[in-house]
mmCIF file of C-alpha atoms in Angstrom:
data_model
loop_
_atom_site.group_PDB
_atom_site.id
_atom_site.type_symbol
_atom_site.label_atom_id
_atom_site.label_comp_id
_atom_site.label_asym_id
_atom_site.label_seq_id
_atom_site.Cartn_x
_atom_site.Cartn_y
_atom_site.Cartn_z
ATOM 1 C CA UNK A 112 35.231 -36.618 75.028
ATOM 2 C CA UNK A 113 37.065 -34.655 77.912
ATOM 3 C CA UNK A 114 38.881 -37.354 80.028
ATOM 4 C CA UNK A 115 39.366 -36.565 83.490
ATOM 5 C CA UNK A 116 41.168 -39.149 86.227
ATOM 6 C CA UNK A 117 38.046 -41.396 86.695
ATOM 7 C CA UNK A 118 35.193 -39.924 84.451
ATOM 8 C CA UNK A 119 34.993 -38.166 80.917
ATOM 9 C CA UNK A 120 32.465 -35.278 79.662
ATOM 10 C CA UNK A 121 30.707 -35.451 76.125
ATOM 11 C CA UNK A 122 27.533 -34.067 74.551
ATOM 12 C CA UNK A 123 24.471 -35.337 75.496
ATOM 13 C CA UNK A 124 23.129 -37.753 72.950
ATOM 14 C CA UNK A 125 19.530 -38.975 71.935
ATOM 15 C CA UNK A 126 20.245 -42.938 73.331
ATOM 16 C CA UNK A 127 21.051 -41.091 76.442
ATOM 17 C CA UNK A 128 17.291 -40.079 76.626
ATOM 18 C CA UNK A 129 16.227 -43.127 79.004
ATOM 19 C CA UNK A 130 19.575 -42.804 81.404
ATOM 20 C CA UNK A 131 18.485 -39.027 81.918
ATOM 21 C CA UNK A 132 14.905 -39.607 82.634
ATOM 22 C CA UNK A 133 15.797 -42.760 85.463
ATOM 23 C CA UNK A 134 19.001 -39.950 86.960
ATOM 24 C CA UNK A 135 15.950 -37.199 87.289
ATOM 25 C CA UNK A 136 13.536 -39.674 89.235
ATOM 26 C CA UNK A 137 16.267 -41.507 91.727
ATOM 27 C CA UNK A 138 15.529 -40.536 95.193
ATOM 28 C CA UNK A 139 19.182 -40.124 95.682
ATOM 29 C CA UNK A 140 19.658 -37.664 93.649
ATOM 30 C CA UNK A 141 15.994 -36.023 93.688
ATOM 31 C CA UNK A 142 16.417 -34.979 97.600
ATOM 32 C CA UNK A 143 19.751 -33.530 96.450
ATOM 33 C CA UNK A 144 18.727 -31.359 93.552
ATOM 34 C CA UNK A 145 18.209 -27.709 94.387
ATOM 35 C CA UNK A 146 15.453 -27.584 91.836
ATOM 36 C CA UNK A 147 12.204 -28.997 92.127
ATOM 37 C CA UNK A 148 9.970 -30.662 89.494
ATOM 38 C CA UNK A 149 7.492 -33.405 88.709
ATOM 39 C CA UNK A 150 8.709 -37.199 88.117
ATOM 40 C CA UNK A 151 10.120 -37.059 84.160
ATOM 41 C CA UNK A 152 8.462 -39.287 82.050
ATOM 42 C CA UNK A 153 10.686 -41.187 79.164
ATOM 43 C CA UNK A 154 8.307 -39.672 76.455
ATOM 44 C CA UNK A 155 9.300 -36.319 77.392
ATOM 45 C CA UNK A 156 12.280 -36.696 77.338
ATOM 46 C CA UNK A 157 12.495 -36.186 73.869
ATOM 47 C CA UNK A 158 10.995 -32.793 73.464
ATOM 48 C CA UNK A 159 13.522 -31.564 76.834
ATOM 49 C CA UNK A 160 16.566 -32.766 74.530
ATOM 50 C CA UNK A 161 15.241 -30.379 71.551
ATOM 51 C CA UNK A 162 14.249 -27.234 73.787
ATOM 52 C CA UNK A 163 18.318 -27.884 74.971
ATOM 53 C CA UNK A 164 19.863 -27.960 71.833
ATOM 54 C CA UNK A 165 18.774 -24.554 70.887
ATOM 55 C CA UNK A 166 19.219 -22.816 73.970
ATOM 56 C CA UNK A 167 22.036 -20.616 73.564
ATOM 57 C CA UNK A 168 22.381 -19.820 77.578
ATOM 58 C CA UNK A 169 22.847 -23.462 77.913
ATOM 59 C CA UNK A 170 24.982 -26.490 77.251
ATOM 60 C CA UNK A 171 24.770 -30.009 78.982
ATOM 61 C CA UNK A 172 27.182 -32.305 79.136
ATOM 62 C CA UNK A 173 26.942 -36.196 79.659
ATOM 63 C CA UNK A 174 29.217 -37.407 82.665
ATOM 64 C CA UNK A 175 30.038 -40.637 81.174
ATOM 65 C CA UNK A 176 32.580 -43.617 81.530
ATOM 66 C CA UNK A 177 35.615 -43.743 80.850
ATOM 67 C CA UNK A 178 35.950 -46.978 79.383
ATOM 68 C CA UNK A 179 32.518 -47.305 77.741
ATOM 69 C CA UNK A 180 31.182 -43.743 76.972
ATOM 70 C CA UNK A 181 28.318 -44.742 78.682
ATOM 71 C CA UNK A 182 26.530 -41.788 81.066
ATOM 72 C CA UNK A 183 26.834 -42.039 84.784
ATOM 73 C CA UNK A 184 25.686 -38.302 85.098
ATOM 74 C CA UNK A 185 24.713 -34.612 84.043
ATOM 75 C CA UNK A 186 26.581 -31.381 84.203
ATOM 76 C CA UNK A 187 27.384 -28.432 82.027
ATOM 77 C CA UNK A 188 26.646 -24.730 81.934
ATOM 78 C CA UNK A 189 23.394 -23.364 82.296
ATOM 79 C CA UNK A 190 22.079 -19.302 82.768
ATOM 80 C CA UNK A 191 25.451 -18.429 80.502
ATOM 81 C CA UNK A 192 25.614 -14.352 80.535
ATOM 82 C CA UNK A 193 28.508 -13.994 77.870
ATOM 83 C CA UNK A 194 28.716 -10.184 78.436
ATOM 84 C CA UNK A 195 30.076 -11.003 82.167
ATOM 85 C CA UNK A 196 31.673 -14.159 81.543
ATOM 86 C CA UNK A 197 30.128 -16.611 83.693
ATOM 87 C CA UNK A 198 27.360 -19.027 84.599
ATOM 88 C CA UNK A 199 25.820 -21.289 86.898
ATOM 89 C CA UNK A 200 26.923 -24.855 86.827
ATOM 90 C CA UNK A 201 25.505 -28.204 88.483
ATOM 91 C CA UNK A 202 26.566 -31.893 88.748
ATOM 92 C CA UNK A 203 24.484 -35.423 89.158
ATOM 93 C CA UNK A 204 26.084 -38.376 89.452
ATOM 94 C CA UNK A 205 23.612 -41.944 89.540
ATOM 95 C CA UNK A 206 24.118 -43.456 93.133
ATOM 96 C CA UNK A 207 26.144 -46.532 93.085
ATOM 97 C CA UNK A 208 27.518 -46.045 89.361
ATOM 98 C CA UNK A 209 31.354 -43.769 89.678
ATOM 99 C CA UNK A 210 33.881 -44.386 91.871
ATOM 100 C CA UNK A 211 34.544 -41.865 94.858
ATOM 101 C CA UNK A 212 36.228 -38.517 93.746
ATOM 102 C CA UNK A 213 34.274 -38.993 90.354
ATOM 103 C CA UNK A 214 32.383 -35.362 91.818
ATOM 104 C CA UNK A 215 35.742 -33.839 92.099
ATOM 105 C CA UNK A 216 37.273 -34.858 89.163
ATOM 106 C CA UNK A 217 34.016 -33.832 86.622
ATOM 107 C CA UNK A 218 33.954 -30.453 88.720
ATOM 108 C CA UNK A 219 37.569 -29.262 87.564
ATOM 109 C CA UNK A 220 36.858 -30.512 83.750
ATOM 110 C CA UNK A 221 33.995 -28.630 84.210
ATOM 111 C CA UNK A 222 36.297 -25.647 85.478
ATOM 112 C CA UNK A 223 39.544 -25.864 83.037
ATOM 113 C CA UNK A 224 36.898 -26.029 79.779
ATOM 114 C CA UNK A 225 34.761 -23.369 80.948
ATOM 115 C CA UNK A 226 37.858 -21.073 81.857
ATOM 116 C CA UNK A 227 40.303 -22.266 78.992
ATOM 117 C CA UNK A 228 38.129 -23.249 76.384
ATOM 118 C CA UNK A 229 34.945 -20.820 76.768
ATOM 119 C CA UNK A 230 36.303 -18.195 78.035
ATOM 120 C CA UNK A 231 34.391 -17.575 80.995
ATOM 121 C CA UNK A 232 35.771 -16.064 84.707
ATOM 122 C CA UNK A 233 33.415 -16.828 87.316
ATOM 123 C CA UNK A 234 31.161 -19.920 87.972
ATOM 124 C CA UNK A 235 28.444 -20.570 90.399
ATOM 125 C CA UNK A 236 25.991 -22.770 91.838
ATOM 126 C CA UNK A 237 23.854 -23.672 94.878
ATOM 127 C CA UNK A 238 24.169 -25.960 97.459
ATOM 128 C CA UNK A 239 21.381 -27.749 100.315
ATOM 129 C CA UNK A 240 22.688 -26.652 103.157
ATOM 130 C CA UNK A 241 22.988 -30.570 104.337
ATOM 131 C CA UNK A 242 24.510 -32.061 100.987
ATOM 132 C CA UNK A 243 27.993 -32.294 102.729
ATOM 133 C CA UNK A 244 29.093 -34.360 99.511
ATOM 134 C CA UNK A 245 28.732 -31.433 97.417
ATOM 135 C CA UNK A 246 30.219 -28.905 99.593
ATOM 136 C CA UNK A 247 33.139 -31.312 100.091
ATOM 137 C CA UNK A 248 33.790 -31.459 96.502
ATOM 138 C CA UNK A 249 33.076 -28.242 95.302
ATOM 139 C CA UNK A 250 34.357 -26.367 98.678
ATOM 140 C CA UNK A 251 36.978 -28.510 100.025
ATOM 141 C CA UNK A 252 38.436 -30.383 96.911
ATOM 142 C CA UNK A 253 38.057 -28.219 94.014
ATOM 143 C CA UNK A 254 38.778 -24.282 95.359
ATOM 144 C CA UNK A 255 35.402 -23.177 95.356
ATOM 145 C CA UNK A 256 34.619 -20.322 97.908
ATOM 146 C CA UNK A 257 31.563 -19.717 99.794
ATOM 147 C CA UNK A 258 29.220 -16.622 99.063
ATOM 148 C CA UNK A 259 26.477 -16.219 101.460
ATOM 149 C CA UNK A 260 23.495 -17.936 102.234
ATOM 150 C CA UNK A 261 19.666 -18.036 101.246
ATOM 151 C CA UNK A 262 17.996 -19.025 104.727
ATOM 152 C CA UNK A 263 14.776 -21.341 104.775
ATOM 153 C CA UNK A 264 15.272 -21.728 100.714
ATOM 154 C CA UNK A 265 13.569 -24.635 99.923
ATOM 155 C CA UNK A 266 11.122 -27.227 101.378
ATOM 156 C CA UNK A 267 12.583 -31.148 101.594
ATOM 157 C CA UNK A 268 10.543 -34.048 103.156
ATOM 158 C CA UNK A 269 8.780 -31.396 105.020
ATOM 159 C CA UNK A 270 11.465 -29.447 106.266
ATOM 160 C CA UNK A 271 13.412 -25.608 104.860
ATOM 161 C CA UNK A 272 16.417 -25.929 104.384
ATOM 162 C CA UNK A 273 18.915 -23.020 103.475
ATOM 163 C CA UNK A 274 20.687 -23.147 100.349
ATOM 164 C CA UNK A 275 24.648 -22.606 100.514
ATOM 165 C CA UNK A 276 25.595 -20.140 97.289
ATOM 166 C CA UNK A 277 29.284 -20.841 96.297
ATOM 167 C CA UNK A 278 31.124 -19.736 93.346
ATOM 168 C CA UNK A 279 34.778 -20.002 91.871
ATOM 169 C CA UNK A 280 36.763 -17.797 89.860
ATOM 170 C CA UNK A 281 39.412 -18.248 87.406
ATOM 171 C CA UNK A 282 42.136 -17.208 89.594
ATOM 172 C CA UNK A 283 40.376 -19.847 92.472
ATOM 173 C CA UNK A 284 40.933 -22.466 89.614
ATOM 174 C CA UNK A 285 44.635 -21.584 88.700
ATOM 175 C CA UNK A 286 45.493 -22.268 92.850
ATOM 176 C CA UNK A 287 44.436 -25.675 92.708
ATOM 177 C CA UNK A 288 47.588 -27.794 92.688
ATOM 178 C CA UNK A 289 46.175 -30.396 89.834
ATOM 179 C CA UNK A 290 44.660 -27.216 87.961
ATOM 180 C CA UNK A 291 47.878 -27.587 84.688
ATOM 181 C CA UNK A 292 46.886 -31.419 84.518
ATOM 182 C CA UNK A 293 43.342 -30.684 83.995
ATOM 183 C CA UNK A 294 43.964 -27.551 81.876
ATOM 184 C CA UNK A 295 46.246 -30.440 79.649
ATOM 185 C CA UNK A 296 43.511 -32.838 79.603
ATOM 186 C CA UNK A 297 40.850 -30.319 78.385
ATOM 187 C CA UNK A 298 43.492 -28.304 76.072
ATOM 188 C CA UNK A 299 45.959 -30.764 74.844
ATOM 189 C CA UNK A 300 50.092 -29.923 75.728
ATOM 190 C CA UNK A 301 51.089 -26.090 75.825
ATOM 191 C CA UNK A 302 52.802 -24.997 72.460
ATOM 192 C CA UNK A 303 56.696 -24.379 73.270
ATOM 193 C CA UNK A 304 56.825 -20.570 73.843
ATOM 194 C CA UNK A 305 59.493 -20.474 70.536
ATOM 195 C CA UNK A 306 58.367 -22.338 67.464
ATOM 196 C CA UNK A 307 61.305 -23.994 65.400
ATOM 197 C CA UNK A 308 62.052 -22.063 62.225
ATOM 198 C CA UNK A 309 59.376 -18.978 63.101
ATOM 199 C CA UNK A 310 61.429 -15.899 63.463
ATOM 200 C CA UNK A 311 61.316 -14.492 67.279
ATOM 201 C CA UNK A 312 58.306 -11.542 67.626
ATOM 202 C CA UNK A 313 59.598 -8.090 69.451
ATOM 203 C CA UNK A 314 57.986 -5.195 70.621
ATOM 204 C CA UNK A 315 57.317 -2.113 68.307
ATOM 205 C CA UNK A 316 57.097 1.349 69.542
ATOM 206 C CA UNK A 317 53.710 1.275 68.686
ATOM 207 C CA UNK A 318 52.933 -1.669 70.942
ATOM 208 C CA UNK A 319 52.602 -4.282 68.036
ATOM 209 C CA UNK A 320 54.279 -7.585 68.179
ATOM 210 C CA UNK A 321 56.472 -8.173 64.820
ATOM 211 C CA UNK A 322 58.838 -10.634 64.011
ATOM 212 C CA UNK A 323 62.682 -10.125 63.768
ATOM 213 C CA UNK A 324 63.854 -10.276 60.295
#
């Protein structure tokens, strides 16, 4: 498991199934969601965990406690283009279940895997133009930059609303003043730039690195 400050990320596993299925149908996170869908039954849930596993544009990731392992919420990587490096991303967190600046905290583990680990340089999501939660923690707290704007988007308790399309780069990332602590926490202590007892590499002519004998 990644530990952040207040929450950890793991894979998703199958006793997770029933946690998933009750986060999908809560009204407070259901008005949130930019996506739309039916009410998730428990007996699907099963066949959504096996389509998941072998999508290769996708990975989800548990939001789960630190002290328990057990999930408070959903995130990960979804619509993955590996040619350009990036992907869309997306967070729920059960109502009433993390402490405040949980978002925040899951949003840069998010960040320093998919940047340090994976390999990508650009994330992005969308945002309901009045989920000021979201904006705060993705705008405000964790260096993400607004994009533009898709007016009248989608339809919520009878209303359009706009939807808010932000993104983040690598670089955005690196500016954050916590971004080394979370890069530590997903990638373990930097290696000491000199090794003990490994000769010191120089420069060839030829541009290759080789080590001083």
């Amino acid at each position: 498991m990644l530990n952040g400050r207040l929450v950890g990320l793991r894979p998703i596993e199958l006793d997770d199934l029933g946690f998933l299925a009750d986060l999908a149908n809560a009204p407070g996170v259901r008005h949130y969601v930019v996506g739309w869908g039916w009410p998730a039954a428990r007996d699907a849930q099963r066949d959504w965990y096996d389509r998941a596993v072998r999508d290769p544009h996708s990975h989800r990731l548990a939001v789960a406690d630190l002290t328990t392992g057990a999930p408070v919420g959903l995130t990960g990587l979804w619509e993955i283009d590996w040619h350009n490096r990036s992907a869309l991303t997306a967070i729920k967190l059960m109502p009433g279940a993390t402490e405040p600046g949980s978002g925040s905290d899951a949003i840069k583990l998010v960040m320093a895997w998919s940047f340090y680990e994976v390999g990508l340089q650009r994330l992005h999501s969308t945002i309901l133009d009045f989920n000021a939660a979201s904006l705060g923690a993705y705008v405000r707290r964790s260096g993400w930059q607004v994009e533009g704007r898709e007016r009248r988007a989608v339809f919520r308790r009878g209303e359009w609303h706009d939807l808010v399309k932000v993104a983040a780069l690598r670089s955005d990332f690196d500016a954050l003043p916590d971004a080394p602590e979370y890069v530590e926490r997903v990638c373990g202590a930097a290696l000491p730039a000199v090794v003990p007892g490994v000769p010191e590499a120089r420069t060839a002519p030829n541009g290759h690195r080789s080590p001083i004998l």
